[in-house]
Tab-separated table of C-alpha atoms in Angstrom:
chain	number	residue	atom	x	y	z
H	800	MET	CA	0.016	0.060	0.044
H	801	LYS	CA	2.774	2.351	0.851
H	802	LYS	CA	4.689	1.717	-2.071
H	803	ASN	CA	1.730	2.844	-4.208
H	804	LEU	CA	1.158	5.937	-2.559
H	805	LEU	CA	4.794	6.825	-2.872
H	806	LEU	CA	4.871	6.015	-6.607
H	807	ALA	CA	1.509	8.013	-7.142
H	808	SER	CA	3.047	10.794	-5.286
H	809	ALA	CA	6.018	10.918	-7.587
H	810	LEU	CA	3.844	11.984	-10.484
H	811	VAL	CA	2.705	15.327	-8.723
H	812	MET	CA	5.056	16.277	-6.284
H	813	SER	CA	7.731	19.026	-6.339
H	814	MET	CA	9.261	17.435	-3.470
H	815	GLY	CA	8.903	13.993	-1.972
H	816	LEU	CA	7.907	11.813	0.769
H	817	PHE	CA	4.119	12.683	0.897
H	818	ALA	CA	1.009	12.445	-1.450
H	819	ALA	CA	0.293	16.026	-0.688
H	820	CYS	CA	1.111	18.673	-3.090
H	821	GLY	CA	-1.071	19.468	-6.198
H	822	LYS	CA	0.764	20.193	-9.308
H	823	ASN	CA	-1.268	22.754	-11.068
H	824	ASN	CA	-1.507	25.551	-8.465
H	825	ASN	CA	-1.409	28.257	-11.255
H	826	GLU	CA	-4.057	26.764	-13.499
H	827	ALA	CA	-6.784	28.709	-15.102
H	828	SER	CA	-10.219	29.006	-13.403
H	829	PRO	CA	-11.962	25.788	-12.859
H	830	SER	CA	-15.547	24.805	-13.933
H	831	ALA	CA	-18.342	25.585	-11.743
H	832	SER	CA	-18.026	23.985	-8.195
H	833	SER	CA	-20.942	22.226	-6.168
H	834	SER	CA	-23.955	24.245	-5.559
H	835	ALA	CA	-23.861	26.600	-2.467
H	836	PRO	CA	-26.954	25.196	-0.726
H	837	ALA	CA	-25.308	21.566	-0.481
H	838	SER	CA	-22.082	23.271	0.949
H	839	GLN	CA	-24.180	25.211	3.427
H	840	ALA	CA	-26.131	22.300	4.455
H	841	ALA	CA	-22.712	20.458	5.029
H	842	SER	CA	-21.516	23.183	7.349
H	843	GLU	CA	-24.862	23.218	9.293
H	844	THR	CA	-24.608	19.359	9.809
H	845	VAL	CA	-21.028	19.300	11.139
H	846	ASP	CA	-21.585	22.430	13.269
H	847	SER	CA	-24.731	20.950	15.094
H	848	GLU	CA	-22.736	18.386	17.202
H	849	SER	CA	-24.476	16.592	20.131
H	850	GLY	CA	-23.959	13.605	22.162
H	851	SER	CA	-27.279	12.222	21.398
H	852	VAL	CA	-28.084	9.352	18.923
H	853	SER	CA	-28.932	10.693	15.453
H	854	ASP	CA	-31.713	9.748	12.791
H	855	LEU	CA	-29.265	10.356	10.173
H	856	GLY	CA	-28.931	7.356	8.006
H	857	GLY	CA	-28.090	5.975	4.782
H	858	LYS	CA	-25.353	3.769	3.095
H	859	ILE	CA	-21.917	4.950	2.758
H	860	THR	CA	-19.307	3.393	0.098
H	861	PHE	CA	-15.798	4.043	1.262
H	862	VAL	CA	-13.210	3.538	-1.280
H	863	SER	CA	-9.630	3.405	0.036
H	864	THR	CA	-6.037	1.616	-0.256
H	865	ARG	CA	-6.636	-0.094	3.075
H	866	THR	CA	-6.915	-3.606	1.895
H	867	ASP	CA	-5.211	-4.676	5.146
H	868	MET	CA	-7.994	-2.981	7.251
H	869	LYS	CA	-10.795	-4.303	5.472
H	870	ASN	CA	-9.146	-7.866	5.658
H	871	ASN	CA	-8.403	-7.490	9.615
H	872	GLY	CA	-11.844	-6.110	10.406
H	873	ALA	CA	-10.333	-2.806	11.614
H	874	LEU	CA	-12.767	-0.731	9.295
H	875	ASP	CA	-15.683	-3.024	10.673
H	876	LYS	CA	-14.636	-1.740	14.172
H	877	TYR	CA	-14.435	1.850	13.042
H	878	ALA	CA	-18.003	1.381	11.752
H	879	ALA	CA	-19.308	-0.031	14.888
H	880	LYS	CA	-18.218	2.903	16.822
H	881	PHE	CA	-19.703	5.161	14.419
H	882	LYS	CA	-23.082	3.483	14.480
H	883	GLU	CA	-23.244	4.126	18.239
H	884	LYS	CA	-24.331	7.757	17.220
H	885	TYR	CA	-25.459	6.948	13.870
H	886	PRO	CA	-27.257	3.476	14.103
H	887	LYS	CA	-28.954	3.997	10.737
H	888	ALA	CA	-25.876	4.031	8.768
H	889	GLU	CA	-24.478	1.192	6.535
H	890	PHE	CA	-21.315	0.696	5.143
H	891	GLU	CA	-19.524	-0.902	2.077
H	892	TRP	CA	-15.717	-1.094	1.937
H	893	VAL	CA	-13.846	-1.037	-1.366
H	894	ALA	CA	-10.334	-1.534	-0.828
H	895	ILE	CA	-7.894	-1.300	-3.767
H	896	THR	CA	-4.371	-2.492	-4.111
H	897	ASP	CA	-3.454	-0.738	-7.337
H	898	TYR	CA	-5.273	2.617	-5.980
H	899	ALA	CA	-3.195	5.134	-7.853
H	900	GLN	CA	-4.533	3.750	-11.386
H	901	GLU	CA	-8.000	2.397	-10.482
H	902	ILE	CA	-9.197	5.546	-8.760
H	903	LYS	CA	-8.742	7.591	-11.809
H	904	VAL	CA	-11.145	5.098	-13.622
H	905	ARG	CA	-13.600	5.183	-11.008
H	906	LEU	CA	-13.521	8.997	-10.602
H	907	THR	CA	-14.456	9.289	-14.384
H	908	THR	CA	-16.905	6.589	-14.406
H	909	GLY	CA	-18.813	7.702	-11.153
H	910	GLU	CA	-17.627	4.737	-9.081
H	911	ALA	CA	-15.576	6.454	-6.440
H	912	GLY	CA	-18.163	5.719	-3.903
H	913	ASP	CA	-19.338	8.425	-1.172
H	914	VAL	CA	-16.139	8.807	0.455
H	915	SER	CA	-12.785	8.131	-0.974
H	916	PHE	CA	-9.057	8.625	-0.488
H	917	LEU	CA	-8.230	11.556	-3.111
H	918	ASP	CA	-6.166	10.630	-6.227
H	919	ALA	CA	-2.765	12.238	-5.491
H	920	SER	CA	-2.213	13.140	-9.149
H	921	LEU	CA	-5.492	15.073	-9.553
H	922	PRO	CA	-5.009	18.690	-10.384
H	923	LEU	CA	-6.244	20.864	-7.962
H	924	SER	CA	-8.661	22.543	-10.753
H	925	GLU	CA	-10.276	19.207	-11.272
H	926	LEU	CA	-11.253	18.671	-7.593
H	927	PRO	CA	-14.679	20.358	-8.006
H	928	ASN	CA	-15.407	17.969	-10.768
H	929	TYR	CA	-15.515	15.010	-8.520
H	930	TYR	CA	-15.582	16.100	-4.875
H	931	GLU	CA	-18.026	18.210	-2.653
H	932	PRO	CA	-16.322	20.934	-0.572
H	933	LEU	CA	-15.808	20.122	2.971
H	934	PRO	CA	-17.045	22.050	5.821
H	935	ASP	CA	-14.577	24.570	7.128
H	936	SER	CA	-15.079	23.373	10.654
H	937	LEU	CA	-13.200	20.121	9.781
H	938	PHE	CA	-10.123	22.250	9.225
H	939	ASP	CA	-9.917	23.979	12.304
H	940	ASP	CA	-6.531	23.392	14.038
H	941	ALA	CA	-5.688	21.012	11.066
H	942	TYR	CA	-2.233	20.408	9.328
H	943	PHE	CA	-2.160	20.965	5.681
H	944	ALA	CA	-5.855	22.517	5.489
H	945	ASP	CA	-5.260	24.163	2.140
H	946	PHE	CA	-3.317	21.528	0.408
H	947	LYS	CA	-6.470	20.027	-1.520
H	948	ALA	CA	-8.130	23.574	-1.763
H	949	TRP	CA	-9.296	25.416	-4.935
H	950	GLU	CA	-10.635	28.834	-5.208
H	951	GLY	CA	-11.313	29.242	-1.576
H	952	LYS	CA	-13.054	25.745	-0.904
H	953	ARG	CA	-11.447	22.631	0.394
H	954	TYR	CA	-11.914	19.137	-0.644
H	955	GLY	CA	-9.659	17.148	1.102
H	956	LEU	CA	-8.787	16.522	4.745
H	957	ALA	CA	-5.407	14.669	5.371
H	958	THR	CA	-5.914	11.452	7.201
H	959	GLY	CA	-2.572	11.132	8.900
H	960	VAL	CA	0.890	13.010	9.282
H	961	ASN	CA	4.131	11.343	8.216
H	962	THR	CA	7.791	12.061	9.351
H	963	GLN	CA	10.844	10.188	8.562
H	964	GLY	CA	13.881	8.655	10.592
H	965	ILE	CA	15.665	5.571	11.679
H	966	VAL	CA	13.215	2.660	12.690
H	967	TYR	CA	15.015	0.119	14.654
H	968	ASN	CA	14.750	-3.032	16.729
H	969	LYS	CA	15.657	-2.549	20.210
H	970	ALA	CA	16.309	-6.453	20.706
H	971	ALA	CA	18.815	-6.377	17.839
H	972	PHE	CA	20.388	-3.234	19.459
H	973	LYS	CA	20.657	-4.928	22.863
H	974	THR	CA	22.050	-8.039	21.132
H	975	ALA	CA	24.901	-6.037	19.294
H	976	GLY	CA	25.732	-4.380	22.661
H	977	ILE	CA	24.225	-0.969	21.662
H	978	ASP	CA	23.011	0.836	24.726
H	979	LYS	CA	22.433	4.359	23.299
H	980	VAL	CA	20.570	5.526	20.383
H	981	PRO	CA	22.964	7.294	18.072
H	982	THR	CA	22.579	11.021	18.237
H	983	THR	CA	25.559	11.863	15.830
H	984	LEU	CA	26.573	10.426	12.392
H	985	ASP	CA	29.697	8.841	13.797
H	986	GLU	CA	27.521	7.139	16.516
H	987	LEU	CA	25.265	5.818	13.910
H	988	TYR	CA	28.215	4.288	12.099
H	989	ALA	CA	29.562	2.716	15.251
H	990	ALA	CA	26.118	1.311	15.881
H	991	ALA	CA	26.220	-0.359	12.540
H	992	GLU	CA	29.521	-1.667	13.071
H	993	LYS	CA	28.446	-3.456	16.282
H	994	LEU	CA	25.341	-4.674	14.429
H	995	LYS	CA	27.411	-6.214	11.750
H	996	ALA	CA	29.872	-7.565	14.134
H	997	ALA	CA	27.015	-9.453	15.558
H	998	ASN	CA	25.768	-10.920	12.238
H	999	ILE	CA	22.792	-8.694	12.197
H	1000	VAL	CA	22.240	-6.586	8.911
H	1001	PRO	CA	22.813	-3.086	10.147
H	1002	LEU	CA	20.441	-1.333	7.773
H	1003	TYR	CA	18.212	-2.854	5.475
H	1004	MET	CA	18.148	-0.306	2.778
H	1005	ASN	CA	16.170	-2.050	0.193
H	1006	VAL	CA	18.281	-0.909	-2.615
H	1007	GLY	CA	16.754	-3.681	-4.968
H	1008	ALA	CA	13.128	-2.311	-4.228
H	1009	MET	CA	14.308	1.141	-5.258
H	1010	TRP	CA	11.351	3.305	-3.976
H	1011	PRO	CA	12.596	3.106	-0.355
H	1012	ILE	CA	15.988	4.509	-1.240
H	1013	THR	CA	14.269	7.726	-2.654
H	1014	ASN	CA	14.797	8.786	1.030
H	1015	TRP	CA	18.406	9.410	0.344
H	1016	GLY	CA	17.361	11.678	-2.469
H	1017	GLU	CA	14.345	13.633	-3.405
H	1018	ASN	CA	12.424	12.123	-0.367
H	1019	GLY	CA	14.950	13.434	2.068
H	1020	VAL	CA	17.059	16.300	0.688
H	1021	TRP	CA	14.641	18.878	1.260
H	1022	TYR	CA	14.181	18.595	4.879
H	1023	VAL	CA	17.779	18.180	5.720
H	1024	ALA	CA	18.473	21.333	3.832
H	1025	GLY	CA	15.757	22.907	5.872
H	1026	GLN	CA	13.852	24.096	3.148
H	1027	GLY	CA	10.214	23.052	2.330
H	1028	ASN	CA	10.626	24.463	-1.317
H	1029	PHE	CA	14.159	23.231	-1.553
H	1030	PHE	CA	13.750	22.257	-5.063
H	1031	ASP	CA	12.434	25.582	-6.542
H	1032	GLN	CA	16.061	27.015	-6.731
H	1033	PHE	CA	16.936	24.301	-9.255
H	1034	VAL	CA	14.478	25.368	-11.929
H	1035	ASN	CA	17.348	28.248	-12.394
H	1036	ASP	CA	20.220	26.000	-11.454
H	1037	GLU	CA	22.119	24.157	-14.191
H	1038	ALA	CA	23.764	21.873	-11.637
H	1039	PRO	CA	21.373	20.686	-8.757
H	1040	TYR	CA	23.512	17.688	-7.639
H	1041	LYS	CA	26.432	19.078	-5.537
H	1042	MET	CA	28.584	17.597	-2.949
H	1043	ASP	CA	28.117	20.586	-0.633
H	1044	ASN	CA	24.467	20.521	-0.667
H	1045	ALA	CA	21.781	18.049	0.653
H	1046	TRP	CA	22.227	15.934	-2.208
H	1047	GLY	CA	25.887	15.361	-1.299
H	1048	THR	CA	25.300	14.821	2.302
H	1049	LEU	CA	22.375	12.187	2.171
H	1050	LEU	CA	23.763	10.259	-0.648
H	1051	SER	CA	27.172	10.175	0.740
H	1052	ILE	CA	25.951	8.702	3.888
H	1053	GLY	CA	24.089	6.097	1.948
H	1054	ARG	CA	27.216	5.090	-0.048
H	1055	GLU	CA	29.051	4.766	3.255
H	1056	PHE	CA	26.685	2.131	4.431
H	1057	VAL	CA	26.909	0.293	1.268
H	1058	GLU	CA	30.606	0.629	0.866
H	1059	ARG	CA	31.123	-0.630	4.676
H	1060	GLY	CA	28.846	-3.722	4.206
H	1061	TYR	CA	26.211	-2.124	6.463
H	1062	THR	CA	23.408	-3.099	4.347
H	1063	GLU	CA	21.602	-6.124	2.857
H	1064	LYS	CA	24.180	-8.250	0.758
H	1065	ASP	CA	21.616	-8.509	-2.250
H	1066	LEU	CA	21.422	-5.030	-3.897
H	1067	ALA	CA	19.632	-5.926	-6.872
H	1068	THR	CA	16.550	-7.913	-5.753
H	1069	ASN	CA	13.258	-6.350	-4.627
H	1070	ASN	CA	13.002	-7.972	-1.136
H	1071	TRP	CA	10.580	-5.437	0.303
H	1072	GLU	CA	8.318	-7.767	1.896
H	1073	LEU	CA	11.163	-10.125	3.083
H	1074	SER	CA	12.855	-7.346	4.629
H	1075	LYS	CA	9.920	-6.422	7.099
H	1076	GLY	CA	10.193	-9.982	8.637
H	1077	GLU	CA	14.079	-9.418	8.955
H	1078	VAL	CA	13.653	-6.194	10.835
H	1079	ALA	CA	10.752	-7.428	12.757
H	1080	THR	CA	12.637	-10.705	13.856
H	1081	GLY	CA	15.838	-8.728	14.656
H	1082	LYS	CA	17.768	-10.335	11.846
H	1083	ALA	CA	18.234	-6.590	10.768
H	1084	GLY	CA	18.483	-3.649	12.872
H	1085	MET	CA	17.265	-0.626	11.363
H	1086	TYR	CA	15.375	1.008	8.393
H	1087	PHE	CA	15.468	4.696	7.062
H	1088	LEU	CA	11.782	5.148	6.515
H	1089	GLY	CA	8.562	6.722	7.675
H	1090	ASN	CA	6.504	6.228	10.841
H	1091	TRP	CA	4.126	4.331	8.443
H	1092	VAL	CA	6.218	1.461	8.587
H	1093	ILE	CA	6.067	0.675	12.270
H	1094	PRO	CA	2.590	-0.879	12.184
H	1095	GLN	CA	3.596	-3.101	9.369
H	1096	LEU	CA	6.677	-4.337	11.420
H	1097	ILE	CA	4.355	-5.036	14.303
H	1098	GLU	CA	1.951	-7.086	12.044
H	1099	ALA	CA	5.168	-8.844	10.672
H	1100	GLY	CA	5.632	-10.243	14.230
H	1101	ALA	CA	7.726	-7.674	15.995
H	1102	LYS	CA	6.819	-6.782	19.625
H	1103	PRO	CA	5.530	-3.289	19.836
H	1104	GLU	CA	8.087	-2.667	22.725
H	1105	ASP	CA	10.821	-3.718	20.430
H	1106	ILE	CA	10.326	-1.147	17.744
H	1107	GLY	CA	12.047	2.328	18.147
H	1108	PHE	CA	12.144	5.466	16.067
H	1109	PHE	CA	14.653	8.409	16.185
H	1110	PRO	CA	15.764	10.976	13.874
H	1111	LEU	CA	18.273	10.519	11.451
H	1112	PRO	CA	21.661	11.948	12.760
H	1113	TYR	CA	23.006	13.351	9.385
H	1114	ASP	CA	26.126	14.926	10.866
H	1115	ASN	CA	27.944	15.191	13.941
H	1116	LYS	CA	26.752	18.472	15.348
H	1117	GLY	CA	24.283	16.574	17.552
H	1118	GLY	CA	21.332	18.544	18.957
H	1119	SER	CA	18.188	18.963	17.045
H	1120	TYR	CA	17.959	17.401	13.518
H	1121	ASN	CA	15.406	18.419	10.724
H	1122	VAL	CA	12.718	15.984	10.062
H	1123	PRO	CA	9.872	16.151	7.646
H	1124	ARG	CA	6.187	16.747	8.171
H	1125	GLY	CA	3.871	16.057	5.667
H	1126	PRO	CA	0.591	14.433	4.900
H	1127	ASP	CA	-0.612	10.941	3.943
H	1128	TYR	CA	-3.748	10.586	1.717
H	1129	PHE	CA	-6.282	13.076	1.731
H	1130	ILE	CA	-10.101	12.160	2.300
H	1131	GLY	CA	-12.949	13.563	0.513
H	1132	VAL	CA	-16.826	13.141	-0.132
H	1133	SER	CA	-17.885	12.364	-3.785
H	1134	LYS	CA	-19.856	15.043	-5.638
H	1135	ASP	CA	-22.289	12.422	-6.555
H	1136	SER	CA	-22.809	10.969	-3.069
H	1137	LYS	CA	-26.586	10.705	-2.113
H	1138	ASN	CA	-25.884	10.713	1.579
H	1139	LYS	CA	-23.530	13.866	1.806
H	1140	GLU	CA	-24.560	14.710	5.276
H	1141	LEU	CA	-23.497	11.375	6.583
H	1142	ALA	CA	-20.612	11.033	4.665
H	1143	PHE	CA	-19.346	14.384	6.260
H	1144	LYS	CA	-19.970	12.872	9.672
H	1145	TRP	CA	-17.887	9.886	8.507
H	1146	VAL	CA	-15.046	11.851	7.413
H	1147	GLU	CA	-14.905	13.807	10.653
H	1148	PHE	CA	-15.196	10.583	12.746
H	1149	PHE	CA	-12.535	8.808	10.567
H	1150	VAL	CA	-9.927	11.153	11.054
H	1151	LYS	CA	-10.693	12.642	14.550
H	1152	GLU	CA	-12.210	9.707	16.575
H	1153	SER	CA	-11.846	6.336	15.047
H	1154	GLY	CA	-8.137	5.714	16.074
H	1155	TYR	CA	-7.106	5.458	12.398
H	1156	THR	CA	-4.189	7.644	12.910
H	1157	ASP	CA	-2.659	5.475	15.701
H	1158	ALA	CA	-3.484	2.393	13.882
H	1159	GLY	CA	-1.690	3.648	10.721
H	1160	GLY	CA	1.354	4.645	12.873
H	1161	TYR	CA	0.643	8.441	11.850
H	1162	LEU	CA	1.107	11.596	13.761
H	1163	PRO	CA	-2.426	13.203	14.518
H	1164	VAL	CA	-3.759	15.488	11.706
H	1165	TYR	CA	-5.143	18.155	14.328
H	1166	LYS	CA	-2.459	19.957	16.160
H	1167	SER	CA	-4.161	19.727	19.591
H	1168	GLN	CA	-4.081	16.111	19.583
H	1169	SER	CA	-1.176	14.034	20.497
H	1170	SER	CA	-0.065	10.474	19.351
H	1171	ASN	CA	-0.608	7.547	21.514
H	1172	ASN	CA	2.240	5.461	19.801
H	1173	ALA	CA	5.253	4.972	22.050
H	1174	GLN	CA	7.452	4.987	19.190
H	1175	LEU	CA	6.375	8.638	18.073
H	1176	SER	CA	6.708	9.860	21.494
H	1177	GLU	CA	10.365	8.673	21.392
H	1178	PHE	CA	11.094	10.364	18.331
H	1179	ASP	CA	9.759	13.655	19.507
H	1180	SER	CA	11.735	13.154	22.843
H	1181	PHE	CA	14.911	13.816	20.821
H	1182	LYS	CA	13.261	17.474	19.944
H	1183	PRO	CA	13.560	17.467	16.184
H	1184	THR	CA	12.894	20.404	14.199
H	1185	TYR	CA	10.008	19.562	11.693
H	1186	ILE	CA	9.981	21.002	8.354
H	1187	GLU	CA	6.602	21.218	6.787
H	1188	SER	CA	6.122	20.217	3.197
H	1189	VAL	CA	5.008	22.895	0.778
H	1190	ALA	CA	3.883	22.843	-2.717
H	1191	SER	CA	6.991	23.590	-4.997
H	1192	ASP	CA	7.358	24.725	-8.663
H	1193	PRO	CA	6.069	22.137	-11.115
H	1194	LYS	CA	8.716	22.822	-13.603
H	1195	PHE	CA	11.282	21.035	-11.342
H	1196	ASN	CA	9.527	17.736	-12.188
H	1197	GLU	CA	9.002	18.866	-15.771
H	1198	ILE	CA	12.776	19.241	-16.176
H	1199	GLY	CA	13.441	16.003	-14.387
H	1200	ASN	CA	11.242	14.079	-16.805
H	1201	LYS	CA	12.593	15.827	-20.001
H	1202	ALA	CA	16.048	14.810	-18.581
H	1203	GLU	CA	15.032	11.305	-18.066
H	1204	ILE	CA	16.155	11.260	-14.380
H	1205	ASP	CA	13.700	9.044	-12.479
H	1206	LEU	CA	12.696	11.508	-9.739
H	1207	TYR	CA	11.074	9.632	-6.894
H	1208	GLY	CA	11.818	6.300	-8.542
H	1209	GLY	CA	15.256	5.412	-7.264
H	1210	LYS	CA	17.015	3.882	-10.098
H	1211	TYR	CA	19.420	6.566	-10.481
H	1212	ILE	CA	19.912	6.660	-6.814
H	1213	GLN	CA	20.650	2.818	-6.879
H	1214	LYS	CA	23.428	3.736	-9.440
H	1215	ILE	CA	24.935	6.400	-7.240
H	1216	LEU	CA	24.866	4.144	-4.214
H	1217	ILE	CA	27.008	1.357	-5.651
H	1218	SER	CA	29.230	3.438	-8.108
H	1219	LYS	CA	32.683	4.041	-7.601
H	1220	ASP	CA	32.754	7.681	-8.331
H	1221	ILE	CA	29.847	9.792	-6.919
H	1222	GLN	CA	31.351	13.197	-8.596
H	1223	ALA	CA	31.130	11.386	-11.981
H	1224	GLU	CA	27.506	10.435	-11.334
H	1225	PHE	CA	26.760	14.135	-10.230
H	1226	ASP	CA	28.330	15.430	-13.521
H	1227	ALA	CA	26.535	13.080	-15.786
H	1228	LEU	CA	23.119	13.955	-13.972
H	1229	ASN	CA	23.787	17.954	-13.934
H	1230	ALA	CA	24.611	17.441	-17.769
H	1231	LYS	CA	21.217	15.878	-18.424
H	1232	TRP	CA	19.708	18.317	-16.313
H	1233	LYS	CA	21.265	21.651	-17.981
H	1234	LYS	CA	20.283	20.120	-21.574
H	1235	ALA	CA	16.744	19.443	-20.431
H	1236	LYS	CA	16.465	22.924	-18.924
H	1237	GLU	CA	17.740	24.621	-22.201
H	1238	ALA	CA	15.307	22.539	-24.225
H	1239	LEU	CA	12.230	23.469	-22.190
H	1240	GLY	CA	13.497	27.231	-22.320
H	1241	TYR	CA	13.946	27.576	-18.560
């Protein structure tokens, strides 16, 4: 599920990691949005909160990526809790594996249900064609309130907040004699050496799967640089890949792990599913991934108390390290729903009350809420500096596509990680970038 999200995000985001940024912020005016009375009624519905049982009823079809939660009964549990207040509500779950592709078809054929996760690649100007504006009250105190907005109306509410760092197996650390979480780069290397000496794979990098290693590139450089709009500068720069910027910082660390034998031995095969079992059982010590992977490790057999999470120490300064803050999928109500009022209530409940954010390993969407996950509490105990993702200039992706640099795909990063000369790789990428930039007239 997460792999599909990241690949879908790659189509539209000017900086990576999250399926958040609309690509067409500067498009012409859209077609007419939904009628004002429907939106007004929605606001009245959500604002009229009470603790009593409601007569509001109908069937809600919820289309999402969550095949896991459909299969393990989590969605049914959420529905049962929702029906305590709305006993006349009925639900149908549609969970899709290849969501990025299938939701596009469902939107155009009118089969996107009443509530769905928004298509990450859908231009902002097209949101009114498929979705109903959400009540403003849903966005009070919410992160990323305007990410899915068009002409003053909001069409999507984030379902969770993601960050990124080192997910580790505490039992593996104990076996290797590591009694302190690394807070500098040298300490991270020292921990990796101890894990290797204990015959534990220090860091399962998933070089063969490719998409996870984008964290050493597009999905990591922007926050290490401390700039949510880091990529904008390269629209006017003929050589984005430099040793003295965040590209050089992160990719050098990744290469060091590979060169020292601190990663899996097989760097060619996609062993993503296998790797989860390796980290869960302590055969591997660490991942460099997002908080979303923590529940997957527990599902793969790890004891919750054995999994920890800390910010990547990308230098030796210590102290507060930059980490990202960005949204996971957004949720919205179909323009064609016959039960919009109930659908609005479900969206609010799903994000605020159901427990979905904790179950998914996410940070809360609402700033006033705190996570109940011990791993995220541990992560925050290191007092990281959160860098919030923002929409960046779409010309960056356009130049990358023209240059045939697979931004957010990982293939060129794979090559850099195993090459003998990182500067030669950077020179080749910069030559491609310059040529594409000139061809596009930028």
